[in-house]
Amino acid sequence: MSDPMRPRAALRTAVVWDVLEEALDRRVKATGTDALDVLDTGGGSGNFAVPVARLGHRVTVVDPSPNALFALERRAAEAGVAERVRGVQGDIHGLFDVVERGGYDAVLCHGVLEYVEDLAEGVRNAVDALRPAGALSLLAAGTGGAVLARALAGHFTEARRALTDPDGRWGAGDPMPRRFTAEQLTAAVTAAGVDVGAVHGVRVFADLVPGVLVDTEPGALDALLQLEAAAAELPAFHSVATQLHVLGEKRR
Protein backbone atom coordinates (compact mmCIF):
# COMPACT_ATOMS: atom_id res chain seq x y z
CA MET A 1 0.00 0.00 0.00
CA SER A 2 1.06 3.58 -0.59
CA ASP A 3 2.52 5.93 1.95
CA PRO A 4 0.51 8.95 3.09
CA MET A 5 2.64 11.29 0.98
CA ARG A 6 2.02 9.54 -2.34
CA PRO A 7 -0.59 11.44 -4.39
CA ARG A 8 -3.41 8.89 -4.93
CA ALA A 9 -3.21 7.54 -1.38
CA ALA A 10 -3.20 11.10 -0.08
CA LEU A 11 -6.94 11.31 -0.79
CA ARG A 12 -7.46 8.89 2.07
CA THR A 13 -4.68 9.92 4.43
CA ALA A 14 -3.61 13.52 3.82
CA VAL A 15 -5.79 15.19 6.45
CA VAL A 16 -4.83 12.70 9.16
CA TRP A 17 -1.15 12.74 8.24
CA ASP A 18 -0.90 16.54 8.31
CA VAL A 19 -2.59 16.74 11.71
CA LEU A 20 -0.53 13.86 13.11
CA GLU A 21 2.76 15.32 11.93
CA GLU A 22 1.94 18.62 13.64
CA ALA A 23 0.98 16.81 16.86
CA LEU A 24 4.27 14.90 16.86
CA ASP A 25 6.17 18.13 16.30
CA ARG A 26 4.44 19.63 19.33
CA ARG A 27 5.38 16.62 21.45
CA VAL A 28 9.00 16.90 20.31
CA LYS A 29 9.11 20.51 21.46
CA ALA A 30 7.32 19.74 24.73
CA THR A 31 9.54 16.79 25.64
CA GLY A 32 12.80 18.28 24.43
CA THR A 33 13.73 15.12 22.57
CA ASP A 34 14.04 14.52 18.84
CA ALA A 35 12.86 10.90 18.99
CA LEU A 36 9.47 10.02 20.44
CA ASP A 37 8.17 6.60 21.43
CA VAL A 38 5.10 6.00 19.27
CA LEU A 39 2.63 3.12 19.47
CA ASP A 40 0.57 2.24 16.41
CA THR A 41 -2.10 -0.23 17.48
CA GLY A 42 -3.68 -1.96 14.52
CA GLY A 43 -0.95 -0.43 12.38
CA GLY A 44 -0.86 -3.30 9.88
CA SER A 45 1.77 -3.02 7.18
CA GLY A 46 2.91 0.43 8.28
CA ASN A 47 0.88 3.02 6.37
CA PHE A 48 1.60 5.49 9.15
CA ALA A 49 4.33 3.72 11.12
CA VAL A 50 6.95 3.89 8.38
CA PRO A 51 6.44 7.60 7.62
CA VAL A 52 6.50 8.33 11.37
CA ALA A 53 9.77 6.43 11.65
CA ARG A 54 11.13 8.47 8.75
CA LEU A 55 10.66 11.52 10.97
CA GLY A 56 13.14 9.93 13.37
CA HIS A 57 10.73 8.43 15.92
CA ARG A 58 10.71 4.91 17.38
CA VAL A 59 7.51 3.10 16.42
CA THR A 60 6.00 -0.06 17.88
CA VAL A 61 3.25 -1.60 15.75
CA VAL A 62 0.78 -3.99 17.37
CA ASP A 63 -1.32 -5.99 14.93
CA PRO A 64 -3.00 -9.42 15.07
CA SER A 65 -1.98 -10.37 11.53
CA PRO A 66 1.38 -12.11 11.02
CA ASN A 67 1.16 -11.32 7.31
CA ALA A 68 0.72 -7.62 7.99
CA LEU A 69 3.67 -7.62 10.36
CA PHE A 70 5.82 -9.40 7.77
CA ALA A 71 4.84 -6.73 5.22
CA LEU A 72 5.67 -4.07 7.82
CA GLU A 73 9.15 -5.51 8.34
CA ARG A 74 9.83 -5.57 4.62
CA ARG A 75 8.46 -2.08 4.10
CA ALA A 76 10.48 -0.62 6.96
CA ALA A 77 13.63 -2.22 5.57
CA GLU A 78 12.97 -0.82 2.10
CA ALA A 79 12.47 2.63 3.63
CA GLY A 80 15.72 2.38 5.59
CA VAL A 81 14.01 2.64 9.01
CA ALA A 82 14.06 -1.00 10.13
CA GLU A 83 15.97 -0.12 13.31
CA ARG A 84 13.21 2.28 14.35
CA VAL A 85 10.19 0.05 13.68
CA ARG A 86 9.20 -2.94 15.79
CA GLY A 87 6.26 -5.21 15.01
CA VAL A 88 4.47 -7.15 17.75
CA GLN A 89 1.58 -9.57 17.30
CA GLY A 90 -1.40 -8.65 19.48
CA ASP A 91 -4.52 -6.52 19.65
CA ILE A 92 -6.12 -3.72 21.62
CA HIS A 93 -7.82 -6.15 24.03
CA GLY A 94 -4.59 -7.65 25.33
CA LEU A 95 -2.48 -4.61 24.59
CA PHE A 96 -0.52 -4.68 27.85
CA ASP A 97 0.44 -8.29 27.37
CA VAL A 98 2.78 -7.09 24.62
CA VAL A 99 3.59 -3.40 25.31
CA GLU A 100 4.31 -1.21 28.30
CA ARG A 101 1.50 0.66 30.04
CA GLY A 102 2.18 4.39 30.07
CA GLY A 103 5.25 4.02 27.88
CA TYR A 104 4.47 6.15 24.82
CA ASP A 105 4.53 9.78 23.80
CA ALA A 106 1.89 9.20 21.12
CA VAL A 107 -0.60 6.46 20.32
CA LEU A 108 -2.22 5.88 16.95
CA CYS A 109 -5.49 3.94 17.06
CA HIS A 110 -6.58 3.88 13.42
CA GLY A 111 -9.23 1.51 12.09
CA VAL A 112 -9.34 -0.48 15.32
CA LEU A 113 -12.45 0.53 17.23
CA GLU A 114 -14.78 -0.71 14.49
CA TYR A 115 -13.75 -4.25 15.49
CA VAL A 116 -13.88 -3.82 19.26
CA GLU A 117 -16.97 -4.99 21.13
CA ASP A 118 -16.57 -2.42 23.90
CA LEU A 119 -15.76 1.08 22.62
CA ALA A 120 -14.92 2.38 26.09
CA GLU A 121 -12.45 -0.46 26.75
CA GLY A 122 -10.71 0.00 23.42
CA VAL A 123 -10.27 3.74 23.92
CA ARG A 124 -9.21 3.29 27.55
CA ASN A 125 -6.47 0.83 26.60
CA ALA A 126 -5.12 3.19 23.94
CA VAL A 127 -5.10 6.05 26.43
CA ASP A 128 -3.50 3.94 29.19
CA ALA A 129 -0.53 3.31 26.89
CA LEU A 130 0.20 7.05 26.86
CA ARG A 131 2.51 9.02 29.09
CA PRO A 132 0.98 12.11 30.73
CA ALA A 133 0.30 14.79 28.08
CA GLY A 134 0.84 12.21 25.34
CA ALA A 135 -0.98 12.58 22.02
CA LEU A 136 -3.84 10.30 20.95
CA SER A 137 -4.72 9.98 17.26
CA LEU A 138 -7.94 8.05 16.80
CA LEU A 139 -9.48 7.23 13.40
CA ALA A 140 -12.74 5.34 12.97
CA ALA A 141 -15.53 4.81 10.45
CA GLY A 142 -18.29 7.41 10.47
CA THR A 143 -21.97 6.50 10.40
CA GLY A 144 -23.04 9.44 8.28
CA GLY A 145 -20.64 8.64 5.48
CA ALA A 146 -22.12 5.19 5.07
CA VAL A 147 -25.66 6.57 5.05
CA LEU A 148 -24.78 9.08 2.34
CA ALA A 149 -22.88 6.53 0.23
CA ARG A 150 -25.73 4.01 0.28
CA ALA A 151 -28.29 6.69 -0.56
CA LEU A 152 -26.27 8.05 -3.50
CA ALA A 153 -25.90 4.49 -4.79
CA GLY A 154 -29.69 4.17 -4.80
CA HIS A 155 -29.85 1.79 -1.83
CA PHE A 156 -32.33 3.85 0.15
CA THR A 157 -33.55 1.11 2.48
CA GLU A 158 -29.97 0.27 3.41
CA ALA A 159 -29.22 3.96 3.94
CA ARG A 160 -32.14 4.27 6.34
CA ARG A 161 -31.05 1.11 8.15
CA ALA A 162 -27.54 2.49 8.65
CA LEU A 163 -29.04 5.71 9.94
CA THR A 164 -31.11 3.95 12.61
CA ASP A 165 -28.91 0.96 13.47
CA PRO A 166 -27.03 1.34 16.80
CA ASP A 167 -23.83 0.15 15.10
CA GLY A 168 -24.35 2.15 11.92
CA ARG A 169 -24.61 -0.98 9.76
CA TRP A 170 -26.68 -1.02 6.58
CA GLY A 171 -27.43 -4.75 6.64
CA ALA A 172 -26.18 -8.30 7.05
CA GLY A 173 -23.82 -7.90 4.10
CA ASP A 174 -22.12 -4.84 5.55
CA PRO A 175 -18.41 -5.66 5.97
CA MET A 176 -17.95 -3.02 8.69
CA PRO A 177 -18.85 -4.31 12.18
CA ARG A 178 -19.66 -0.84 13.54
CA ARG A 179 -19.46 2.86 12.85
CA PHE A 180 -19.59 5.92 15.05
CA THR A 181 -20.67 9.52 15.26
CA ALA A 182 -18.29 12.28 16.27
CA GLU A 183 -20.22 12.63 19.51
CA GLN A 184 -19.74 8.96 20.41
CA LEU A 185 -16.00 9.10 19.80
CA THR A 186 -15.37 12.36 21.62
CA ALA A 187 -17.44 11.19 24.60
CA ALA A 188 -15.42 7.96 24.84
CA VAL A 189 -12.11 9.81 24.53
CA THR A 190 -13.07 12.40 27.14
CA ALA A 191 -14.25 9.71 29.56
CA ALA A 192 -10.90 7.94 29.19
CA GLY A 193 -8.98 10.99 30.38
CA VAL A 194 -8.14 12.81 27.17
CA ASP A 195 -8.76 16.46 26.35
CA VAL A 196 -10.00 16.62 22.76
CA GLY A 197 -8.02 19.07 20.70
CA ALA A 198 -9.71 18.65 17.32
CA VAL A 199 -12.15 16.50 15.37
CA HIS A 200 -11.76 16.07 11.62
CA GLY A 201 -14.00 14.65 8.95
CA VAL A 202 -11.90 12.41 6.68
CA ARG A 203 -12.82 11.46 3.12
CA VAL A 204 -15.80 13.82 3.05
CA PHE A 205 -15.77 14.00 -0.75
CA ALA A 206 -13.04 11.62 -1.89
CA ASP A 207 -15.17 8.48 -1.80
CA LEU A 208 -18.01 10.17 -3.69
CA VAL A 209 -16.01 11.62 -6.59
CA PRO A 210 -15.53 9.32 -9.62
CA GLY A 211 -11.94 8.12 -9.73
CA VAL A 212 -11.69 8.76 -13.46
CA LEU A 213 -12.33 12.45 -12.84
CA VAL A 214 -9.54 12.69 -10.29
CA ASP A 215 -7.11 10.76 -12.47
CA THR A 216 -7.77 12.51 -15.79
CA GLU A 217 -8.73 16.11 -15.07
CA PRO A 218 -5.63 18.36 -14.78
CA GLY A 219 -5.26 19.70 -11.25
CA ALA A 220 -8.29 17.78 -9.96
CA LEU A 221 -6.35 15.79 -7.36
CA ASP A 222 -4.73 18.84 -5.80
CA ALA A 223 -8.01 20.73 -5.81
CA LEU A 224 -9.80 17.84 -4.14
CA LEU A 225 -7.07 17.54 -1.51
CA GLN A 226 -7.44 21.23 -0.74
CA LEU A 227 -11.22 20.87 -0.51
CA GLU A 228 -10.87 17.92 1.89
CA ALA A 229 -8.48 19.93 4.07
CA ALA A 230 -10.82 22.93 4.11
CA ALA A 231 -13.86 20.86 5.07
CA ALA A 232 -12.15 18.56 7.58
CA GLU A 233 -12.51 20.73 10.67
CA LEU A 234 -15.97 22.10 9.90
CA PRO A 235 -18.53 20.35 12.16
CA ALA A 236 -21.16 20.51 9.41
CA PHE A 237 -19.17 17.96 7.39
CA HIS A 238 -18.41 15.56 10.24
CA SER A 239 -21.84 14.01 9.85
CA VAL A 240 -21.17 12.93 6.24
CA ALA A 241 -17.50 11.92 6.45
CA THR A 242 -16.47 8.36 5.67
CA GLN A 243 -14.11 8.46 8.65
CA LEU A 244 -13.75 10.58 11.76
CA HIS A 245 -10.42 11.59 13.27
CA VAL A 246 -10.11 12.66 16.89
CA LEU A 247 -6.89 14.21 18.15
CA GLY A 248 -6.38 14.71 21.87
CA GLU A 249 -3.92 14.97 24.73
CA LYS A 250 -3.89 12.80 27.82
CA ARG A 251 -4.53 14.74 30.99
CA ARG A 252 -1.58 15.01 33.33
Short mmCIF file of N, CA and C in Angstrom, two decimals, residues 20-151:
data_model
loop_
_atom_site.label_atom_id
_atom_site.label_comp_id
_atom_site.label_asym_id
_atom_site.label_seq_id
_atom_site.Cartn_x
_atom_site.Cartn_y
_atom_site.Cartn_z
N LEU A 20 -1.40 14.70 12.29
CA LEU A 20 -0.53 13.86 13.11
C LEU A 20 0.89 14.39 13.13
N GLU A 21 1.39 14.80 12.00
CA GLU A 21 2.76 15.32 11.93
C GLU A 21 2.90 16.56 12.82
N GLU A 22 1.90 17.42 12.79
CA GLU A 22 1.94 18.62 13.64
C GLU A 22 1.90 18.23 15.12
N ALA A 23 1.08 17.24 15.46
CA ALA A 23 0.98 16.81 16.86
C ALA A 23 2.31 16.22 17.34
N LEU A 24 2.97 15.46 16.49
CA LEU A 24 4.27 14.90 16.86
C LEU A 24 5.31 16.01 17.02
N ASP A 25 5.25 16.99 16.17
CA ASP A 25 6.17 18.13 16.30
C ASP A 25 5.98 18.84 17.64
N ARG A 26 4.73 18.98 18.04
CA ARG A 26 4.44 19.63 19.33
C ARG A 26 4.99 18.80 20.49
N ARG A 27 4.87 17.47 20.38
CA ARG A 27 5.38 16.62 21.45
C ARG A 27 6.91 16.67 21.51
N VAL A 28 7.55 16.76 20.35
CA VAL A 28 9.00 16.90 20.31
C VAL A 28 9.44 18.15 21.06
N LYS A 29 8.77 19.25 20.80
CA LYS A 29 9.11 20.51 21.46
C LYS A 29 8.82 20.46 22.95
N ALA A 30 7.71 19.81 23.32
CA ALA A 30 7.32 19.74 24.73
C ALA A 30 8.24 18.83 25.53
N THR A 31 8.71 17.76 24.92
CA THR A 31 9.54 16.79 25.64
C THR A 31 11.02 17.13 25.56
N GLY A 32 11.39 17.93 24.58
CA GLY A 32 12.80 18.28 24.43
C GLY A 32 13.65 17.18 23.85
N THR A 33 13.00 16.22 23.20
CA THR A 33 13.73 15.12 22.57
C THR A 33 13.36 15.05 21.10
N ASP A 34 14.31 14.61 20.27
CA ASP A 34 14.04 14.52 18.84
C ASP A 34 13.31 13.23 18.46
N ALA A 35 13.43 12.21 19.30
CA ALA A 35 12.86 10.90 18.99
C ALA A 35 11.80 10.52 20.02
N LEU A 36 10.57 10.41 19.57
CA LEU A 36 9.47 10.02 20.44
C LEU A 36 9.26 8.52 20.39
N ASP A 37 8.63 7.98 21.43
CA ASP A 37 8.17 6.60 21.43
C ASP A 37 6.71 6.60 21.00
N VAL A 38 6.43 5.98 19.86
CA VAL A 38 5.10 6.00 19.27
C VAL A 38 4.56 4.58 19.18
N LEU A 39 3.31 4.40 19.58
CA LEU A 39 2.63 3.12 19.47
C LEU A 39 1.55 3.22 18.41
N ASP A 40 1.58 2.30 17.46
CA ASP A 40 0.57 2.24 16.41
C ASP A 40 -0.18 0.93 16.56
N THR A 41 -1.32 0.99 17.25
CA THR A 41 -2.10 -0.23 17.48
C THR A 41 -3.03 -0.47 16.29
N GLY A 42 -2.95 -1.67 15.74
CA GLY A 42 -3.68 -1.96 14.52
C GLY A 42 -2.99 -1.38 13.31
N GLY A 43 -1.68 -1.14 13.42
CA GLY A 43 -0.95 -0.43 12.38
C GLY A 43 -0.66 -1.21 11.11
N GLY A 44 -0.99 -2.50 11.09
CA GLY A 44 -0.86 -3.30 9.88
C GLY A 44 0.50 -3.24 9.24
N SER A 45 0.52 -2.96 7.95
CA SER A 45 1.77 -3.02 7.18
C SER A 45 2.56 -1.72 7.24
N GLY A 46 2.10 -0.76 8.04
CA GLY A 46 2.91 0.43 8.28
C GLY A 46 2.56 1.67 7.49
N ASN A 47 1.30 1.83 7.11
CA ASN A 47 0.88 3.02 6.37
C ASN A 47 1.30 4.31 7.06
N PHE A 48 1.19 4.32 8.38
CA PHE A 48 1.60 5.49 9.15
C PHE A 48 2.91 5.24 9.89
N ALA A 49 3.14 4.01 10.31
CA ALA A 49 4.33 3.72 11.12
C ALA A 49 5.62 4.03 10.39
N VAL A 50 5.71 3.66 9.13
CA VAL A 50 6.95 3.89 8.38
C VAL A 50 7.20 5.38 8.16
N PRO A 51 6.21 6.15 7.72
CA PRO A 51 6.44 7.60 7.62
C PRO A 51 6.78 8.25 8.96
N VAL A 52 6.17 7.79 10.05
CA VAL A 52 6.50 8.33 11.37
C VAL A 52 7.95 8.02 11.71
N ALA A 53 8.38 6.80 11.40
CA ALA A 53 9.77 6.43 11.65
C ALA A 53 10.73 7.26 10.80
N ARG A 54 10.29 7.62 9.61
CA ARG A 54 11.13 8.47 8.75
C ARG A 54 11.38 9.84 9.40
N LEU A 55 10.48 10.26 10.27
CA LEU A 55 10.66 11.52 10.97
C LEU A 55 11.69 11.40 12.09
N GLY A 56 12.12 10.15 12.35
CA GLY A 56 13.14 9.93 13.37
C GLY A 56 12.62 9.32 14.66
N HIS A 57 11.33 8.97 14.69
CA HIS A 57 10.73 8.43 15.92
C HIS A 57 10.82 6.91 15.96
N ARG A 58 10.73 6.36 17.18
CA ARG A 58 10.71 4.91 17.38
C ARG A 58 9.25 4.46 17.41
N VAL A 59 8.91 3.51 16.56
CA VAL A 59 7.51 3.10 16.42
C VAL A 59 7.35 1.62 16.72
N THR A 60 6.40 1.32 17.61
CA THR A 60 6.00 -0.06 17.88
C THR A 60 4.63 -0.28 17.26
N VAL A 61 4.52 -1.27 16.40
CA VAL A 61 3.25 -1.60 15.75
C VAL A 61 2.70 -2.88 16.36
N VAL A 62 1.48 -2.81 16.85
CA VAL A 62 0.78 -3.99 17.37
C VAL A 62 -0.33 -4.34 16.40
N ASP A 63 -0.31 -5.56 15.89
CA ASP A 63 -1.32 -5.99 14.93
C ASP A 63 -1.52 -7.50 15.07
N PRO A 64 -2.76 -7.98 14.91
CA PRO A 64 -3.00 -9.42 15.07
C PRO A 64 -2.57 -10.25 13.88
N SER A 65 -2.27 -9.62 12.75
CA SER A 65 -1.98 -10.37 11.53
C SER A 65 -0.49 -10.58 11.32
N PRO A 66 -0.03 -11.84 11.32
CA PRO A 66 1.38 -12.11 11.02
C PRO A 66 1.77 -11.63 9.63
N ASN A 67 0.86 -11.75 8.67
CA ASN A 67 1.16 -11.32 7.31
C ASN A 67 1.39 -9.82 7.24
N ALA A 68 0.56 -9.07 7.97
CA ALA A 68 0.72 -7.62 7.99
C ALA A 68 2.04 -7.24 8.63
N LEU A 69 2.41 -7.92 9.68
CA LEU A 69 3.67 -7.62 10.36
C LEU A 69 4.88 -7.98 9.49
N PHE A 70 4.75 -9.05 8.71
CA PHE A 70 5.82 -9.40 7.77
C PHE A 70 5.97 -8.31 6.72
N ALA A 71 4.82 -7.81 6.20
CA ALA A 71 4.84 -6.73 5.22
C ALA A 71 5.43 -5.45 5.83
N LEU A 72 5.12 -5.23 7.11
CA LEU A 72 5.67 -4.07 7.82
C LEU A 72 7.19 -4.15 7.88
N GLU A 73 7.71 -5.32 8.23
CA GLU A 73 9.15 -5.51 8.34
C GLU A 73 9.84 -5.24 7.01
N ARG A 74 9.25 -5.76 5.95
CA ARG A 74 9.83 -5.57 4.62
C ARG A 74 9.76 -4.10 4.20
N ARG A 75 8.65 -3.48 4.48
CA ARG A 75 8.46 -2.08 4.10
C ARG A 75 9.41 -1.16 4.86
N ALA A 76 9.57 -1.43 6.15
CA ALA A 76 10.48 -0.62 6.96
C ALA A 76 11.91 -0.76 6.47
N ALA A 77 12.28 -1.99 6.09
CA ALA A 77 13.63 -2.22 5.57
C ALA A 77 13.86 -1.47 4.27
N GLU A 78 12.86 -1.52 3.39
CA GLU A 78 12.97 -0.82 2.10
C GLU A 78 13.09 0.69 2.30
N ALA A 79 12.45 1.20 3.36
CA ALA A 79 12.47 2.63 3.63
C ALA A 79 13.70 3.05 4.43
N GLY A 80 14.51 2.08 4.85
CA GLY A 80 15.72 2.38 5.59
C GLY A 80 15.48 2.75 7.04
N VAL A 81 14.33 2.30 7.61
CA VAL A 81 14.01 2.64 9.01
C VAL A 81 13.77 1.41 9.85
N ALA A 82 14.32 0.26 9.43
CA ALA A 82 14.06 -1.00 10.13
C ALA A 82 14.46 -0.94 11.61
N GLU A 83 15.50 -0.19 11.92
CA GLU A 83 15.97 -0.12 13.31
C GLU A 83 15.04 0.71 14.18
N ARG A 84 14.12 1.45 13.58
CA ARG A 84 13.21 2.28 14.35
C ARG A 84 11.77 1.76 14.36
N VAL A 85 11.54 0.62 13.74
CA VAL A 85 10.19 0.05 13.68
C VAL A 85 10.20 -1.36 14.24
N ARG A 86 9.31 -1.61 15.18
CA ARG A 86 9.20 -2.94 15.79
C ARG A 86 7.76 -3.43 15.67
N GLY A 87 7.59 -4.62 15.14
CA GLY A 87 6.26 -5.21 15.01
C GLY A 87 6.02 -6.25 16.08
N VAL A 88 4.83 -6.20 16.69
CA VAL A 88 4.47 -7.15 17.75
C VAL A 88 3.06 -7.68 17.46
N GLN A 89 2.90 -8.99 17.54
CA GLN A 89 1.58 -9.57 17.30
C GLN A 89 0.72 -9.42 18.55
N GLY A 90 -0.47 -8.86 18.37
CA GLY A 90 -1.40 -8.65 19.48
C GLY A 90 -2.55 -7.78 19.03
N ASP A 91 -3.40 -7.41 19.99
CA ASP A 91 -4.52 -6.52 19.65
C ASP A 91 -4.82 -5.60 20.82
N ILE A 92 -5.81 -4.74 20.63
CA ILE A 92 -6.12 -3.72 21.62
C ILE A 92 -6.65 -4.33 22.91
N HIS A 93 -7.27 -5.50 22.83
CA HIS A 93 -7.82 -6.15 24.03
C HIS A 93 -6.71 -6.53 25.00
N GLY A 94 -5.70 -7.20 24.48
CA GLY A 94 -4.59 -7.65 25.33
C GLY A 94 -3.36 -6.80 25.13
N LEU A 95 -3.57 -5.51 24.95
CA LEU A 95 -2.48 -4.61 24.59
C LEU A 95 -1.30 -4.69 25.56
N PHE A 96 -1.60 -4.75 26.87
CA PHE A 96 -0.52 -4.68 27.85
C PHE A 96 0.11 -6.03 28.15
N ASP A 97 -0.30 -7.03 27.37
CA ASP A 97 0.44 -8.29 27.37
C ASP A 97 1.69 -8.16 26.49
N VAL A 98 1.69 -7.18 25.59
CA VAL A 98 2.78 -7.09 24.62
C VAL A 98 3.51 -5.74 24.63
N VAL A 99 2.91 -4.71 25.23
CA VAL A 99 3.59 -3.40 25.31
C VAL A 99 3.46 -2.84 26.72
N GLU A 100 4.25 -1.81 26.97
CA GLU A 100 4.31 -1.21 28.30
C GLU A 100 3.15 -0.23 28.52
N ARG A 101 2.52 -0.32 29.66
CA ARG A 101 1.50 0.66 30.04
C ARG A 101 2.17 2.00 30.35
N GLY A 102 1.63 3.06 29.80
CA GLY A 102 2.18 4.39 30.07
C GLY A 102 3.56 4.62 29.50
N GLY A 103 3.89 3.95 28.40
CA GLY A 103 5.25 4.02 27.88
C GLY A 103 5.44 4.83 26.60
N TYR A 104 4.39 5.54 26.15
CA TYR A 104 4.47 6.15 24.82
C TYR A 104 4.10 7.62 24.82
N ASP A 105 4.78 8.35 23.95
CA ASP A 105 4.53 9.78 23.80
C ASP A 105 3.33 10.04 22.88
N ALA A 106 3.03 9.08 22.04
CA ALA A 106 1.89 9.20 21.12
C ALA A 106 1.36 7.81 20.82
N VAL A 107 0.05 7.72 20.68
CA VAL A 107 -0.60 6.46 20.32
C VAL A 107 -1.51 6.70 19.12
N LEU A 108 -1.33 5.87 18.11
CA LEU A 108 -2.22 5.88 16.95
C LEU A 108 -3.17 4.69 17.09
N CYS A 109 -4.47 4.98 16.99
CA CYS A 109 -5.49 3.94 17.06
C CYS A 109 -6.38 4.15 15.83
N HIS A 110 -5.92 3.64 14.70
CA HIS A 110 -6.58 3.88 13.42
C HIS A 110 -7.23 2.61 12.90
N GLY A 111 -8.53 2.66 12.65
CA GLY A 111 -9.23 1.51 12.09
C GLY A 111 -9.30 0.32 13.02
N VAL A 112 -9.33 0.58 14.31
CA VAL A 112 -9.34 -0.48 15.32
C VAL A 112 -10.69 -0.59 16.02
N LEU A 113 -11.26 0.52 16.39
CA LEU A 113 -12.45 0.53 17.23
C LEU A 113 -13.67 -0.07 16.54
N GLU A 114 -13.67 -0.10 15.21
CA GLU A 114 -14.78 -0.71 14.49
C GLU A 114 -14.89 -2.20 14.81
N TYR A 115 -13.79 -2.81 15.26
CA TYR A 115 -13.75 -4.25 15.49
C TYR A 115 -13.71 -4.60 16.97
N VAL A 116 -13.91 -3.62 17.82
CA VAL A 116 -13.88 -3.82 19.26
C VAL A 116 -15.31 -3.85 19.80
N GLU A 117 -15.61 -4.87 20.59
CA GLU A 117 -16.97 -4.99 21.13
C GLU A 117 -17.32 -3.86 22.08
N ASP A 118 -16.34 -3.44 22.88
CA ASP A 118 -16.57 -2.42 23.90
C ASP A 118 -15.75 -1.18 23.54
N LEU A 119 -16.43 -0.15 23.04
CA LEU A 119 -15.76 1.08 22.62
C LEU A 119 -14.97 1.69 23.77
N ALA A 120 -15.58 1.76 24.94
CA ALA A 120 -14.92 2.38 26.09
C ALA A 120 -13.63 1.66 26.46
N GLU A 121 -13.65 0.32 26.41
CA GLU A 121 -12.45 -0.46 26.75
C GLU A 121 -11.35 -0.22 25.74
N GLY A 122 -11.70 -0.21 24.46
CA GLY A 122 -10.71 0.00 23.42
C GLY A 122 -10.03 1.36 23.55
N VAL A 123 -10.84 2.40 23.76
CA VAL A 123 -10.27 3.74 23.92
C VAL A 123 -9.44 3.82 25.19
N ARG A 124 -9.93 3.24 26.26
CA ARG A 124 -9.21 3.29 27.55
C ARG A 124 -7.84 2.62 27.44
N ASN A 125 -7.76 1.50 26.76
CA ASN A 125 -6.47 0.83 26.60
C ASN A 125 -5.49 1.69 25.79
N ALA A 126 -5.99 2.31 24.74
CA ALA A 126 -5.12 3.19 23.94
C ALA A 126 -4.61 4.34 24.79
N VAL A 127 -5.48 4.91 25.59
CA VAL A 127 -5.10 6.05 26.43
C VAL A 127 -4.14 5.62 27.53
N ASP A 128 -4.36 4.43 28.11
CA ASP A 128 -3.50 3.94 29.19
C ASP A 128 -2.07 3.66 28.72
N ALA A 129 -1.89 3.52 27.41
CA ALA A 129 -0.53 3.31 26.89
C ALA A 129 0.26 4.62 26.82
N LEU A 130 -0.44 5.75 26.99
CA LEU A 130 0.20 7.05 26.86
C LEU A 130 0.86 7.52 28.15
N ARG A 131 1.95 8.25 27.98
CA ARG A 131 2.51 9.02 29.09
C ARG A 131 1.64 10.25 29.32
N PRO A 132 1.72 10.87 30.49
CA PRO A 132 0.98 12.11 30.73
C PRO A 132 1.27 13.14 29.64
N ALA A 133 0.22 13.79 29.14
CA ALA A 133 0.30 14.79 28.08
C ALA A 133 0.62 14.19 26.72
N GLY A 134 0.60 12.85 26.62
CA GLY A 134 0.84 12.21 25.34
C GLY A 134 -0.31 12.45 24.36
N ALA A 135 -0.01 12.30 23.08
CA ALA A 135 -0.98 12.58 22.02
C ALA A 135 -1.70 11.31 21.58
N LEU A 136 -3.02 11.40 21.46
CA LEU A 136 -3.84 10.30 20.95
C LEU A 136 -4.39 10.68 19.58
N SER A 137 -4.15 9.82 18.60
CA SER A 137 -4.72 9.98 17.26
C SER A 137 -5.65 8.81 17.01
N LEU A 138 -6.93 9.10 16.91
CA LEU A 138 -7.94 8.05 16.80
C LEU A 138 -8.69 8.24 15.48
N LEU A 139 -8.79 7.18 14.69
CA LEU A 139 -9.48 7.23 13.40
C LEU A 139 -10.46 6.06 13.32
N ALA A 140 -11.72 6.39 13.02
CA ALA A 140 -12.74 5.34 12.97
C ALA A 140 -13.78 5.67 11.91
N ALA A 141 -14.51 4.64 11.47
CA ALA A 141 -15.53 4.81 10.45
C ALA A 141 -16.69 5.65 10.97
N GLY A 142 -17.19 6.54 10.11
CA GLY A 142 -18.29 7.41 10.47
C GLY A 142 -19.62 6.90 9.95
N THR A 143 -20.63 6.97 10.79
CA THR A 143 -21.97 6.50 10.40
C THR A 143 -22.54 7.29 9.23
N GLY A 144 -22.43 8.60 9.30
CA GLY A 144 -23.04 9.44 8.28
C GLY A 144 -22.50 9.20 6.88
N GLY A 145 -21.22 8.90 6.79
CA GLY A 145 -20.64 8.64 5.48
C GLY A 145 -21.25 7.42 4.82
N ALA A 146 -21.51 6.41 5.61
CA ALA A 146 -22.12 5.19 5.07
C ALA A 146 -23.55 5.44 4.63
N VAL A 147 -24.28 6.23 5.41
CA VAL A 147 -25.66 6.57 5.05
C VAL A 147 -25.68 7.29 3.70
N LEU A 148 -24.82 8.29 3.57
CA LEU A 148 -24.78 9.08 2.34
C LEU A 148 -24.36 8.22 1.14
N ALA A 149 -23.35 7.37 1.33
CA ALA A 149 -22.88 6.53 0.23
C ALA A 149 -23.95 5.56 -0.25
N ARG A 150 -24.67 4.95 0.69
CA ARG A 150 -25.73 4.01 0.28
C ARG A 150 -26.87 4.74 -0.42
N ALA A 151 -27.20 5.93 0.06
CA ALA A 151 -28.29 6.69 -0.56
C ALA A 151 -27.92 7.12 -1.98
#
